[in-house]
Tab-separated table of C-alpha atoms in Angstrom:
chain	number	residue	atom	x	y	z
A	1	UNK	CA	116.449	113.227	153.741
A	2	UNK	CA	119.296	115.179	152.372
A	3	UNK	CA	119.844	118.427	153.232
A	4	UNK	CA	120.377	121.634	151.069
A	5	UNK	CA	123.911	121.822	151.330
A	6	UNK	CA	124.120	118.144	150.501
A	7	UNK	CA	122.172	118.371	147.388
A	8	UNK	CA	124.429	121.645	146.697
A	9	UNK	CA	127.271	119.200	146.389
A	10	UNK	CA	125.858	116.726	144.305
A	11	UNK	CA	125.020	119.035	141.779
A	12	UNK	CA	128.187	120.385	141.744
A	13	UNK	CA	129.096	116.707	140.955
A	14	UNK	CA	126.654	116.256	138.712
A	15	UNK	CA	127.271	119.372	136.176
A	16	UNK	CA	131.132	118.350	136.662
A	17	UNK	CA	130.986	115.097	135.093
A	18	UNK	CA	128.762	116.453	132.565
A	19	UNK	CA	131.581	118.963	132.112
A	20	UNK	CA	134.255	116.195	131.917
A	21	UNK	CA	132.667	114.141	129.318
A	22	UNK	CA	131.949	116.676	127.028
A	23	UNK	CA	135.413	117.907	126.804
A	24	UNK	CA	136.765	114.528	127.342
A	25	UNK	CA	135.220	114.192	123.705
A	26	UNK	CA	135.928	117.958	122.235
A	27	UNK	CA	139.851	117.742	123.393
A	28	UNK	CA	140.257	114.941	120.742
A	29	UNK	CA	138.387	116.539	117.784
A	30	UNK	CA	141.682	117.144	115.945
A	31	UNK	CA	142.584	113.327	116.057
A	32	UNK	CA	138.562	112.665	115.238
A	33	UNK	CA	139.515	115.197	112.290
A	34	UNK	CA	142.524	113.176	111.494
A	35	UNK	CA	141.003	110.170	111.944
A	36	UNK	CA	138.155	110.267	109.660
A	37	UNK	CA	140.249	112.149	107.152
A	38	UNK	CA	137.445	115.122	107.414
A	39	UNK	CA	137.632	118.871	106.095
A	40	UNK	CA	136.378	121.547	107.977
A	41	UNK	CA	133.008	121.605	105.990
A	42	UNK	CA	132.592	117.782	107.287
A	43	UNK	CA	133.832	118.368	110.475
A	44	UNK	CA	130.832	121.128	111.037
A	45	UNK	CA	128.521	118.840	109.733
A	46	UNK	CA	129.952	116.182	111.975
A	47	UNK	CA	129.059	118.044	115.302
A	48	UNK	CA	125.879	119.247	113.752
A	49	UNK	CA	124.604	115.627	114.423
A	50	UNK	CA	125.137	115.365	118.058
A	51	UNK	CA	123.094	119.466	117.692
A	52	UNK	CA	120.463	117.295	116.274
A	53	UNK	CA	119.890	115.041	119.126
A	54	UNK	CA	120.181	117.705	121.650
A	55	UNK	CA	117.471	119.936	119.647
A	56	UNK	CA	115.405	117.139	119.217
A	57	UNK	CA	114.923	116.002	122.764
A	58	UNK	CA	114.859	119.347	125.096
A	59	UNK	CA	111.857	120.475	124.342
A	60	UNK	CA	110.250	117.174	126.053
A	61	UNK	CA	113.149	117.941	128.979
A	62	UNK	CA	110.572	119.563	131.383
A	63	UNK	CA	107.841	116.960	130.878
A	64	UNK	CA	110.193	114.166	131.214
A	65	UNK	CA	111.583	116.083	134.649
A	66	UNK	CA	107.987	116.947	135.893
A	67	UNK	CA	107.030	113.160	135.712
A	68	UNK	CA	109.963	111.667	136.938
A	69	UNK	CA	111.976	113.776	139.136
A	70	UNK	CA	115.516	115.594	138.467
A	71	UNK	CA	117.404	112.447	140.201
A	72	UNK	CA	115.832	110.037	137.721
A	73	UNK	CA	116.239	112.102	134.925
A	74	UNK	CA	119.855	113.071	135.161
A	75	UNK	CA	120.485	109.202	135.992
A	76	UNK	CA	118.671	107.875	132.954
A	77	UNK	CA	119.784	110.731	130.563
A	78	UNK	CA	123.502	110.402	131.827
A	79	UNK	CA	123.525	106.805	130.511
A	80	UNK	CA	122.116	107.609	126.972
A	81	UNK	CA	125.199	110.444	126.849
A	82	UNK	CA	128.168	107.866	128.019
A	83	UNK	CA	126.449	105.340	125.490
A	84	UNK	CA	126.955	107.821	122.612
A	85	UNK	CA	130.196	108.308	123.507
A	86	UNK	CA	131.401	104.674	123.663
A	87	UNK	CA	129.660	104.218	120.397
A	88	UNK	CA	131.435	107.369	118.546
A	89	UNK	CA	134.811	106.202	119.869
A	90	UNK	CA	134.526	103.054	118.587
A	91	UNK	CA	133.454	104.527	115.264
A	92	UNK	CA	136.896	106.565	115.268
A	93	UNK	CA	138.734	103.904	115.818
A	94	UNK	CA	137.449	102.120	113.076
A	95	UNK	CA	136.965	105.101	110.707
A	96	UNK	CA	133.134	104.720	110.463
A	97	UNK	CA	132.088	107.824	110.668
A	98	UNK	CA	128.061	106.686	110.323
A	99	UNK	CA	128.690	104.932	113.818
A	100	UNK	CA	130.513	108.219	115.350
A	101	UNK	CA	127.385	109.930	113.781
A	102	UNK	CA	124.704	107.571	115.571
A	103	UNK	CA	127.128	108.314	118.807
A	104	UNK	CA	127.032	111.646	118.343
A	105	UNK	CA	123.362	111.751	118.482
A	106	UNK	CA	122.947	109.727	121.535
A	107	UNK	CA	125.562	111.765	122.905
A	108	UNK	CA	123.215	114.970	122.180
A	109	UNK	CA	120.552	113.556	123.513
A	110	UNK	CA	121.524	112.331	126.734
A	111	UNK	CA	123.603	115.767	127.183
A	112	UNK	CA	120.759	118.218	126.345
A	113	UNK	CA	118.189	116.495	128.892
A	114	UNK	CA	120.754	115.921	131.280
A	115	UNK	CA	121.526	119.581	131.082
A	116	UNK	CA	118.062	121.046	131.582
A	117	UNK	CA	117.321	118.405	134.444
A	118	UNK	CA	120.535	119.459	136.196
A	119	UNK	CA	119.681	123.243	136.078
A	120	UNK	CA	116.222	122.641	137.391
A	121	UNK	CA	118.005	120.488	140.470
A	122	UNK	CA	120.295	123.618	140.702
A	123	UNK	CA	117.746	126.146	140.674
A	124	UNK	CA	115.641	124.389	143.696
A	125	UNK	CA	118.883	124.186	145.671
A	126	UNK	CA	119.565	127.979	145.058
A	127	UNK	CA	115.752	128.424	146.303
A	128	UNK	CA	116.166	126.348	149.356
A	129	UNK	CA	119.677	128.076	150.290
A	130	UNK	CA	118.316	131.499	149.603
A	131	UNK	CA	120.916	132.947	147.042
A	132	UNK	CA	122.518	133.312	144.212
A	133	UNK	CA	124.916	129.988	143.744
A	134	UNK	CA	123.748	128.884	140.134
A	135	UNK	CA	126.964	130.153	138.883
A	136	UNK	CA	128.861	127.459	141.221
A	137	UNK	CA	127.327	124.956	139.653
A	138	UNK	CA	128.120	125.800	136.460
A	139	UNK	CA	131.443	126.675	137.724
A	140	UNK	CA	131.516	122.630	138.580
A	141	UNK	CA	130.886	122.169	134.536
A	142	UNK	CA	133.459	123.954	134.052
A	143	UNK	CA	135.669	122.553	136.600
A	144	UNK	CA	135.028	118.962	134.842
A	145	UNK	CA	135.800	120.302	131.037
A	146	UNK	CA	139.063	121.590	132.366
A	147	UNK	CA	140.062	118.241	133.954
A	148	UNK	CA	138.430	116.531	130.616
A	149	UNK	CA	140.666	119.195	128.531
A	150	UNK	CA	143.735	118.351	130.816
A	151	UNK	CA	143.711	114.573	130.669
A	152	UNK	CA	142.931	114.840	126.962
A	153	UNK	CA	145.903	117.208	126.222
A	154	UNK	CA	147.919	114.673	127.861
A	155	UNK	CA	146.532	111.517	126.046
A	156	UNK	CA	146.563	113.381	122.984
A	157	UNK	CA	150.702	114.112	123.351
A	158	UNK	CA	151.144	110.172	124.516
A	159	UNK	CA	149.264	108.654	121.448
A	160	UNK	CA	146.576	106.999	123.330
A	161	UNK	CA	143.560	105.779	120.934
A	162	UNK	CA	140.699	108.130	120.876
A	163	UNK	CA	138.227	105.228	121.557
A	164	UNK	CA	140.188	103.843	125.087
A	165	UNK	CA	140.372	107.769	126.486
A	166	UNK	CA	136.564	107.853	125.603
A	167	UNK	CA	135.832	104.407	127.687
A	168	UNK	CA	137.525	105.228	130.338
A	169	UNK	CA	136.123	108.792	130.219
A	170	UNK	CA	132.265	107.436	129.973
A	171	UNK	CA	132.993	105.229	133.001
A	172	UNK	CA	134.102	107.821	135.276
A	173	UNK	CA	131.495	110.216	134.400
A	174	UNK	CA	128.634	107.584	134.950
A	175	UNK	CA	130.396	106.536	138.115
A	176	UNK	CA	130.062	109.894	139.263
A	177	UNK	CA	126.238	110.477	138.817
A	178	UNK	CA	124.917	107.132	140.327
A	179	UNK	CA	126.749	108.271	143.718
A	180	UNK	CA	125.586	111.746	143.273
A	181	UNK	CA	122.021	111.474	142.463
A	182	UNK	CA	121.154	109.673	146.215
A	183	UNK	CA	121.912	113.565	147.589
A	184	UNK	CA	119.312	115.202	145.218
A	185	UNK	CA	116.402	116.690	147.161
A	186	UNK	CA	113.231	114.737	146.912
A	187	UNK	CA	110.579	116.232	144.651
A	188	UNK	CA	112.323	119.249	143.374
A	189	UNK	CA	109.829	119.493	139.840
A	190	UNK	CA	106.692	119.216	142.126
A	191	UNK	CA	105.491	122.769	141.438
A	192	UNK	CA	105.237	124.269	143.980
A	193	UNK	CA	106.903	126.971	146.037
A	194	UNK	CA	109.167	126.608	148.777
A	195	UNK	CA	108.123	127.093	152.587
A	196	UNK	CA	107.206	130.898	152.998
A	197	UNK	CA	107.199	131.799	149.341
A	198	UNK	CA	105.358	134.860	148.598
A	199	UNK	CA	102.838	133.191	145.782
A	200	UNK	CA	101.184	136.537	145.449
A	201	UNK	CA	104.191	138.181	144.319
A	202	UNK	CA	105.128	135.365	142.163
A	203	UNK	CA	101.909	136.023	140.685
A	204	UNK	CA	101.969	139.422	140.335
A	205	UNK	CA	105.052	138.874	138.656
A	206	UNK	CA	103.571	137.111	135.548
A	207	UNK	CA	100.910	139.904	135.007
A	208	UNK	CA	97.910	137.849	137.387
A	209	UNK	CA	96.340	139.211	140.332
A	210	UNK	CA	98.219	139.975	143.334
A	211	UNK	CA	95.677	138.651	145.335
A	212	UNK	CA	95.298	135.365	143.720
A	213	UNK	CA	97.057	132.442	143.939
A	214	UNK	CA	96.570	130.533	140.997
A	215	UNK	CA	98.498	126.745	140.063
A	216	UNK	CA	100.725	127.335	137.283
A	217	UNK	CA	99.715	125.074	134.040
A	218	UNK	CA	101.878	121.441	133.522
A	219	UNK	CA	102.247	118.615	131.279
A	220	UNK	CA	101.474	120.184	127.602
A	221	UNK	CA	99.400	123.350	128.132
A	222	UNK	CA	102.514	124.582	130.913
A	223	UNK	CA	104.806	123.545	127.958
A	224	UNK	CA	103.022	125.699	125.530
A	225	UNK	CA	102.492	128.641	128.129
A	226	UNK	CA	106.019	128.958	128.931
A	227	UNK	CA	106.699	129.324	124.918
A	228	UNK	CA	103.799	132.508	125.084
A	229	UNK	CA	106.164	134.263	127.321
A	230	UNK	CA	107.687	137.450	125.980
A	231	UNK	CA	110.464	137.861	129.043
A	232	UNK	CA	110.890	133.589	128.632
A	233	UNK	CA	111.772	134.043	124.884
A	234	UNK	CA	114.096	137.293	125.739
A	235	UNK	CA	116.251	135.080	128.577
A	236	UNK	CA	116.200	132.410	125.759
A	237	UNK	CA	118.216	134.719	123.393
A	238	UNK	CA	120.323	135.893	126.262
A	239	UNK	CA	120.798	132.323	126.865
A	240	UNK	CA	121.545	131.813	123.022
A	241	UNK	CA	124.039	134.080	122.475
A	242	UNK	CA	126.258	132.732	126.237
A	243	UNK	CA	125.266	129.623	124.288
A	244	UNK	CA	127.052	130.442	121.154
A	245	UNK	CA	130.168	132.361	122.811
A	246	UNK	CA	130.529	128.975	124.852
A	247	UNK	CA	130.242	126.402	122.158
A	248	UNK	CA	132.077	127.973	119.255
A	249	UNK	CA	134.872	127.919	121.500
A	250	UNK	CA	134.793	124.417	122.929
A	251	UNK	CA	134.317	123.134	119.245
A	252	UNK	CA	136.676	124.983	117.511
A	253	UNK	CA	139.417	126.766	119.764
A	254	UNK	CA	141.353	123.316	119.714
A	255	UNK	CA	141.683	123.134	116.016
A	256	UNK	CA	141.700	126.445	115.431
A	257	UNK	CA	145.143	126.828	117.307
A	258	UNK	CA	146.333	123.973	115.882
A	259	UNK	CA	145.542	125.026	111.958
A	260	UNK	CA	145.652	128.948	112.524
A	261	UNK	CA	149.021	128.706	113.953
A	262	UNK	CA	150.462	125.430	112.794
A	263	UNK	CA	151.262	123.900	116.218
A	264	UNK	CA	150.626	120.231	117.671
A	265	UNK	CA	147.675	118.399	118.620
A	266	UNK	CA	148.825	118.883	122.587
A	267	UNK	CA	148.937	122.588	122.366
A	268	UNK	CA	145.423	122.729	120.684
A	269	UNK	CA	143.933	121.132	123.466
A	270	UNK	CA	146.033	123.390	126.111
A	271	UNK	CA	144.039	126.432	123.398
A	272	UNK	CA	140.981	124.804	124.570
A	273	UNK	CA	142.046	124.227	128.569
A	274	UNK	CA	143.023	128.038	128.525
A	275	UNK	CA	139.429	128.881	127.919
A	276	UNK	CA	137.974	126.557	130.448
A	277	UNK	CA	139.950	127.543	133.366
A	278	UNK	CA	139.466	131.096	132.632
A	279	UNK	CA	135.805	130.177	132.255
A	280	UNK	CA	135.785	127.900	135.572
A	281	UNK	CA	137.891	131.269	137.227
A	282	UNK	CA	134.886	133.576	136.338
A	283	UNK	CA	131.985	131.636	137.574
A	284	UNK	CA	133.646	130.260	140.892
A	285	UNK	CA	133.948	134.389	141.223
A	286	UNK	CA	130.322	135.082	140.004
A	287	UNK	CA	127.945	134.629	142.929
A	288	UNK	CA	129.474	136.967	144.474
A	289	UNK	CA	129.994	139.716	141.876
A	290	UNK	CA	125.650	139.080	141.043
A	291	UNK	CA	124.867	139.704	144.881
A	292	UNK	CA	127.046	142.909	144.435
A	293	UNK	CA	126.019	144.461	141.287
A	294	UNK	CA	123.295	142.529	140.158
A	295	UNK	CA	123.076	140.126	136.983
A	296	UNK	CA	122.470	142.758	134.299
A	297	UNK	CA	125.594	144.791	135.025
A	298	UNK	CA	127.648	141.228	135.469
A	299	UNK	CA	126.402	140.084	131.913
A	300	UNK	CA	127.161	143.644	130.256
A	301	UNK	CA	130.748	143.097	131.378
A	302	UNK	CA	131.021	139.827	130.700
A	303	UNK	CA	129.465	140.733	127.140
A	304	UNK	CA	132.367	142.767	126.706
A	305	UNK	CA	135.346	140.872	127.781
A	306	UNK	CA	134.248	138.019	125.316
A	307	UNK	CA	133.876	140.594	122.581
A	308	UNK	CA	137.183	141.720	123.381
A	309	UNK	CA	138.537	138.058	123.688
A	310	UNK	CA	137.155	136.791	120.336
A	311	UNK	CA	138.447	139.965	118.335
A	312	UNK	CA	141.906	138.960	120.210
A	313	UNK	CA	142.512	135.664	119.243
A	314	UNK	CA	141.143	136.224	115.674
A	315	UNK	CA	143.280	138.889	114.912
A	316	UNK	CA	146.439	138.691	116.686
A	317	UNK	CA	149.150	136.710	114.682
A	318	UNK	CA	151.582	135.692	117.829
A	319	UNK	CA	150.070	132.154	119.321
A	320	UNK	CA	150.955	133.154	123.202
A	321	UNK	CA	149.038	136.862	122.582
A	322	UNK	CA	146.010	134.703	120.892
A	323	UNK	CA	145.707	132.694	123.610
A	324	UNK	CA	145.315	135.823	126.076
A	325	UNK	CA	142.338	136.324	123.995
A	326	UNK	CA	141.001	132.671	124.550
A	327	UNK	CA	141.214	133.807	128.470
A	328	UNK	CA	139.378	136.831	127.650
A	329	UNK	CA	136.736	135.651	125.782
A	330	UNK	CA	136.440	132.577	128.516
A	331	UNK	CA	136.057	135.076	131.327
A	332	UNK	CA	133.531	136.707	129.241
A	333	UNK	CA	131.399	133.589	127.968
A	334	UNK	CA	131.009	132.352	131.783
A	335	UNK	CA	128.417	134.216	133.221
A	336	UNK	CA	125.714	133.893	130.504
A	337	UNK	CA	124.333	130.800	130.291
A	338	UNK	CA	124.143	130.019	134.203
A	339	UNK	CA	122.530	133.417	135.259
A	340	UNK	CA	119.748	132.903	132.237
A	341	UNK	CA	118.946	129.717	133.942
A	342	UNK	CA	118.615	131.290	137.081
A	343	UNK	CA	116.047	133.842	135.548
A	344	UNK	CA	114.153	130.879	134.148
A	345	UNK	CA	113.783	129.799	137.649
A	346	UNK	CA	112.878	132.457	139.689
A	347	UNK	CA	109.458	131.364	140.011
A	348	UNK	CA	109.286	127.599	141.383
A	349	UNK	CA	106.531	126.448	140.312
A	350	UNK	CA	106.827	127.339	136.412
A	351	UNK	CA	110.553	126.358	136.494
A	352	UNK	CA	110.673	123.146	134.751
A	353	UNK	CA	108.957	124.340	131.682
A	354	UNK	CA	110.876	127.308	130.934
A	355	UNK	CA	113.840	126.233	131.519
A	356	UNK	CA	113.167	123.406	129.048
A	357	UNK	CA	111.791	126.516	126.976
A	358	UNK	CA	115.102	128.422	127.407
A	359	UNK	CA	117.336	125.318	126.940
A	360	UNK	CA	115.617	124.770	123.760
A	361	UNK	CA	116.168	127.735	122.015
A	362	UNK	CA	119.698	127.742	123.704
A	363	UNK	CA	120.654	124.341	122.105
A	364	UNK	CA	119.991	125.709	118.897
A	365	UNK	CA	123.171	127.100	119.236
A	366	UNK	CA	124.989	123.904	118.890
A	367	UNK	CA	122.580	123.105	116.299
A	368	UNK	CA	123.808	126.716	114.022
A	369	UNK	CA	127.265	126.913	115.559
A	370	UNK	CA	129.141	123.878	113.698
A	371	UNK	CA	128.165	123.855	110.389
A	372	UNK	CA	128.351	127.943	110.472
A	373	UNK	CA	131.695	128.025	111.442
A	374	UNK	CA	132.984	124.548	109.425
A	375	UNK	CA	131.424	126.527	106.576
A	376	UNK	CA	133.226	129.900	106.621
A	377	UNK	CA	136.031	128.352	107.661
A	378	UNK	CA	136.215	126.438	104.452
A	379	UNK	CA	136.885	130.140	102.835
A	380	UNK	CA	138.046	132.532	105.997
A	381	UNK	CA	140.031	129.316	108.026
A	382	UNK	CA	139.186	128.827	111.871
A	383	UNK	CA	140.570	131.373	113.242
A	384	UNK	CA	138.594	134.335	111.100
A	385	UNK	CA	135.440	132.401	111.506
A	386	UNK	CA	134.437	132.767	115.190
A	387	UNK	CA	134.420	136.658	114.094
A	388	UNK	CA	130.383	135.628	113.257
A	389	UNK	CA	130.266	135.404	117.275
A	390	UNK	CA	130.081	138.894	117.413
A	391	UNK	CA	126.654	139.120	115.939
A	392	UNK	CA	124.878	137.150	118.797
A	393	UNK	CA	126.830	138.837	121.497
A	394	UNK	CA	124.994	141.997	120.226
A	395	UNK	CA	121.787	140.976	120.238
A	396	UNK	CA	122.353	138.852	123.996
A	397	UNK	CA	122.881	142.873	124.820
A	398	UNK	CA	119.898	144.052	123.449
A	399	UNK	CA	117.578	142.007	125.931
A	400	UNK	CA	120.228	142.013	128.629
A	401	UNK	CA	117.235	143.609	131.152
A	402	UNK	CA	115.305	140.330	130.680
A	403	UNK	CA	117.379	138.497	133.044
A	404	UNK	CA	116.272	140.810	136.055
A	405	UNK	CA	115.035	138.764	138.995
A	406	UNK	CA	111.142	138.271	139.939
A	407	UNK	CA	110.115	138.885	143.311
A	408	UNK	CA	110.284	134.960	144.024
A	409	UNK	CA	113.817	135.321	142.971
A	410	UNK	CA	116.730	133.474	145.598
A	411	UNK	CA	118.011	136.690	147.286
A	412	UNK	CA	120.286	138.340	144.658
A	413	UNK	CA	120.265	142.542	143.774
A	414	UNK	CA	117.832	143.336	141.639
């Protein structure tokens, strides 16, 4: 049976190549752009349809992971997302933008399951190892979209067809999941808590009696309880907005350099590399800085240093001063979306269905983000447009407190 630590590294592996073939696909939106001869109206409607396969599939996530295991789900889920990107890169190459569509939307769904069935795998391992180590997984996301941003600035500069990077790209990241998956721990979405869990705090925590120990719901009516949930809906919105912050960015940065400052394709994927490491650098720091000062005060600050970031790189008009604001607001869009996850796990046995809950109204993000952005873009241009993150940031803050531990919480300060 593998052991904790082993599963620890195979979800590293796991949210990696998720990370890699995402960006492997968002370092070559400007020649997708180019390619398809879109404006930046069709653009945003172009990445709303990939939205619409994610938003369309996560709310079945945690029934889907309850029946058949994390392993089986990330395996399946993974192939649907490397089959959508095959399919859109073929559609580039031959300028058919109704196949890159159809792509797009297996792409969406196969990442948005995959996502919530790799969070509920990293939330058992942070159980079993007793702390705080969700952001090192989604440090491993991030680790992958800097490689994918990397090899895709480099591609980009050499001329290599979109739908050959995207190939070999799918390949890899499949590759990568089959030999990861064997490590996952056996019957992580089995609700129930792990040895020694104190069930009568875990109960206590969700307003039941302290004394009792009662079996959380599943299938449909755990589904619907999770969505009845006022501190499930608040880490939602928390999730949201580290939602928003992160996707604007991985959509956009990359053309906005390229059109907001009139540089090459190769230095608007370096835009969007500049954000992931800095975004990869914060959450390889982040377990630590949660077991010191606890997740609320970590996603104030990080609040702040995106707010900072974004009003940076929208403002500034020198290209090397913008991109210190792309670090900025990737150091402050890291710490978000992994520690809401966490939250939505701190009790076992309700895990899988709100964090399908939370990734829902998370992936409406991606659904709202495009199109609002490829809109006032149209008038504003790129770079004025990601101003509109500010608005979510703000409201992430105002339910900041939701994200405090439960008592069946992996040891982190409270």
């Amino acid at each position: 049976m593998p052991t904790a630590h082993a599963a620890a590294r195979a979800v590293f592996v796991v949210f990696a190549a998720s990370g890699f073939a995402f960006a492997s696909w968002a370092s070559r939106l400007p020649a997708v752009r180019d390619g398809l001869s879109f404006s930046e109206q069709e653009m945003g409607l172009l990445l709303l349809t990939g939205s619409i396969g994610s938003v369309a599939a996560i709310p079945l996530s945690g029934l889907v992971a309850e029946r058949f295991g994390t392993a089986r789900t990330v395996l399946a889920f993974a192939g649907v997302l490397v089959a959508g990107l095959v399919v859109a890169g073929y559609g580039v190459a031959q300028g058919e933008h109704l196949a890159v569509r159809l792509g797009l939307v297996l792409f969406g769904v196969g990442a948005g399951v995959w996502d919530a069935a790799m969070n509920l795998e990293g939330a058992a391992v942070e159980q079993h190892l007793g702390r705080a180590v969700m952001p090192i997984f989604h440090a491993g996301f991030s680790f992958g979209t800097v490689v994918g941003a990397g090899i895709g600035a480099l591609v980009a500069t050499l001329g290599v067809p979109v739908v050959w990077h995207l190939v070999v790209a799918a390949a890899v990241a499949l590759l990568s999941v089959v030999i990861a998956v064997r490590y996952f721990t056996p019957g992580v979405v089995a609700a129930a808590l792990p040895d020694g869990a104190d069930t009568a705090g875990a109960n206590s925590a969700d307003g039941a009696d302290p004394g009792e120990v009662t079996p959380p719901p599943s299938g449909i009516a755990g589904l619907f309880a999770a969505w009845r949930e006022p501190r499930t809906l608040a880490i939602g919105l928390v999730v949201l907005a580290a939602a928003l912050t992160e996707g604007v960015a991985n959509d956009w940065v990359g053309l906005a350099v390229v059109d907001g400052f009139g540089t090459s394709d190769g230095m608007g994927a370096v835009g969007l590399a500049v954000f992931l490491t800095a975004m990869t650098t914060a959450r390889l720091a982040g377990t630590r800085a949660i077991d010191r000062f606890g997740r609320v005060p970590v996603l104030v600050l990080s609040a702040g240093l995106a707010f900072v970031g974004v009003l940076t790189f929208s403002l500034v008009p020198v290209l090397w001063l913008a991109l210190v604001g792309v670090g900025l607001w990737g150091l402050g869009a890291a710490m978000g979306f992994p520690m809401g996850m966490s939250a939505a796990s701190d009790e076992p046995r309700r895990a899988a269905m709100r964090v399908a809950a939370v990734s829902t109204i998370a992936y409406t993000a991606f659904f709202v983000g495009p199109p609002l952005i490829g809109f006032v873009a149209h008038t504003t241009g790129y770079r004025l447009a990601v101003l509109v993150l500010l608005v979510p940031m703000a409201l992430g803050l105002i339910v900041a407190r939701s994200v405090r531990p439960l008592p069946t919480a992996a040891g982190v300060k409270r």
